[in-house]
Tab-separated table of C-alpha atoms in Angstrom:
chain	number	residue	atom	x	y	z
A	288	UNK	CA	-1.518	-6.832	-3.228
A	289	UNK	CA	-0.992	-7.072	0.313
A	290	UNK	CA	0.160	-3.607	2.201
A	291	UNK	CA	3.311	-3.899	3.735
A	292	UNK	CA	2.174	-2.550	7.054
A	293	UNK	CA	-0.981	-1.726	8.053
A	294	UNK	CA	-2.672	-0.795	11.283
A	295	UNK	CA	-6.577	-1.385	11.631
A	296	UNK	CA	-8.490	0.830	14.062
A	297	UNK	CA	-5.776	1.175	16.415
A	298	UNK	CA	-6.853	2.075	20.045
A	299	UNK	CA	-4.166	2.609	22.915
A	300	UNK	CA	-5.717	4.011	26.493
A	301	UNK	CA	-2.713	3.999	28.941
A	302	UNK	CA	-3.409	3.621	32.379
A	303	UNK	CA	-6.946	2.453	34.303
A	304	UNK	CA	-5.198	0.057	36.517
A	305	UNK	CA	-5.677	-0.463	40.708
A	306	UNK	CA	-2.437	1.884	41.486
A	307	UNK	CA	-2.839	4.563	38.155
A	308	UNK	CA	-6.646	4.529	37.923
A	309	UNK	CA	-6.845	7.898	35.349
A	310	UNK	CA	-7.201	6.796	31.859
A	311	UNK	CA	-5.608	8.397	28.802
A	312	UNK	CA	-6.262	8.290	25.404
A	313	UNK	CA	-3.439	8.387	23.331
A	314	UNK	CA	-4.495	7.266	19.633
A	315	UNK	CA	-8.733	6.401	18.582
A	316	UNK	CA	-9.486	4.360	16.244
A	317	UNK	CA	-6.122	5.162	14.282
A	318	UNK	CA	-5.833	3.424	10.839
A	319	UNK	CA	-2.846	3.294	8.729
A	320	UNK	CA	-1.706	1.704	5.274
A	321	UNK	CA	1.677	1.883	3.365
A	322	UNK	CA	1.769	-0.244	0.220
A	323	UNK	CA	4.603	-2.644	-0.811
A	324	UNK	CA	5.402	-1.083	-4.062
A	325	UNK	CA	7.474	1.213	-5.462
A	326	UNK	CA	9.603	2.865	-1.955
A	327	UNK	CA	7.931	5.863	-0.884
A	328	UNK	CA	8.356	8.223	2.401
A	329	UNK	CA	5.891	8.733	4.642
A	330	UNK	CA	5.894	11.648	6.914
A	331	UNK	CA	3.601	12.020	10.771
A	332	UNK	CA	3.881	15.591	12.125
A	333	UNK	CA	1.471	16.987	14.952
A	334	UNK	CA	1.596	18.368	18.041
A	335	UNK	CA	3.348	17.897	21.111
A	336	UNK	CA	1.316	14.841	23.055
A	337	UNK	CA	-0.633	14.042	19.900
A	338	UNK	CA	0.097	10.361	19.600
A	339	UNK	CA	2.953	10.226	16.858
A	340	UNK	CA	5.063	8.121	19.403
A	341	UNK	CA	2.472	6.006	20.704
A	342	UNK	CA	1.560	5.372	17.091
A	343	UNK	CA	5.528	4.461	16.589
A	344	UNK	CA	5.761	2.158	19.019
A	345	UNK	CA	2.337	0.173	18.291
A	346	UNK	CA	3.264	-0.133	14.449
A	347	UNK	CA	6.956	-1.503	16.057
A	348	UNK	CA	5.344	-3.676	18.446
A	349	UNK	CA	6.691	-2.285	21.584
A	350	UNK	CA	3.489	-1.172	23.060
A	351	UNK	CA	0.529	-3.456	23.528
A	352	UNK	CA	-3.089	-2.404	21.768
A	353	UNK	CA	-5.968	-1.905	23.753
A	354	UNK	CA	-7.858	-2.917	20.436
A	355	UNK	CA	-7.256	-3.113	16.916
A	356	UNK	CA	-4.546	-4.578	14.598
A	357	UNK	CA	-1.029	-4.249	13.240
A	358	UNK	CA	-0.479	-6.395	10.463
A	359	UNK	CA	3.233	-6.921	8.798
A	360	UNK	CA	2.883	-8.468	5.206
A	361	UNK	CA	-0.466	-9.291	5.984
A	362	UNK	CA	0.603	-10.914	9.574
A	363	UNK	CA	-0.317	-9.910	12.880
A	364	UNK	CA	2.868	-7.964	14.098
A	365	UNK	CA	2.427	-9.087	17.675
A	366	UNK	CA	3.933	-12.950	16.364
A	367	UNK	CA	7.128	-11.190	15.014
């Protein structure tokens, strides 16, 4: 059965560019799977700064990766 969303070692590193040349490392090698089944809630709790909104946004397709994969029914979320 094919997850319903899934991330695959998930990297995001904002920044590194000519003007903003400090990189930051929001999420590492993040991976994530939530299965099409029966519905199901699925809570993220951390700390302030600890990625939960970086992770969001990936898994939405708002951000870009630096590498990994978002997959929606087994598709790459960035065609959607």
């Amino acid at each position: 059965m094919t997850a319903l969303l899934e991330a695959r070692h998930v990297t995001k590193i904002f920044g590194g560019g000519l003007i903003k040349r400090r990189r930051t490392l929001a999420l590492e090698d993040f991976s994530l799977s939530i299965g099409s089944g029966q519905p199901s809630i699925t809570g993220v709790v951390g700390e302030s700064g600890s990625g939960k909104t970086t992770m969001a946004r990936l898994l939405l397709g708002l951000e870009s990766l630096t590498r990994g994969d978002v997959l929606y029914k087994g598709r790459a979320n960035s065609g959607l």
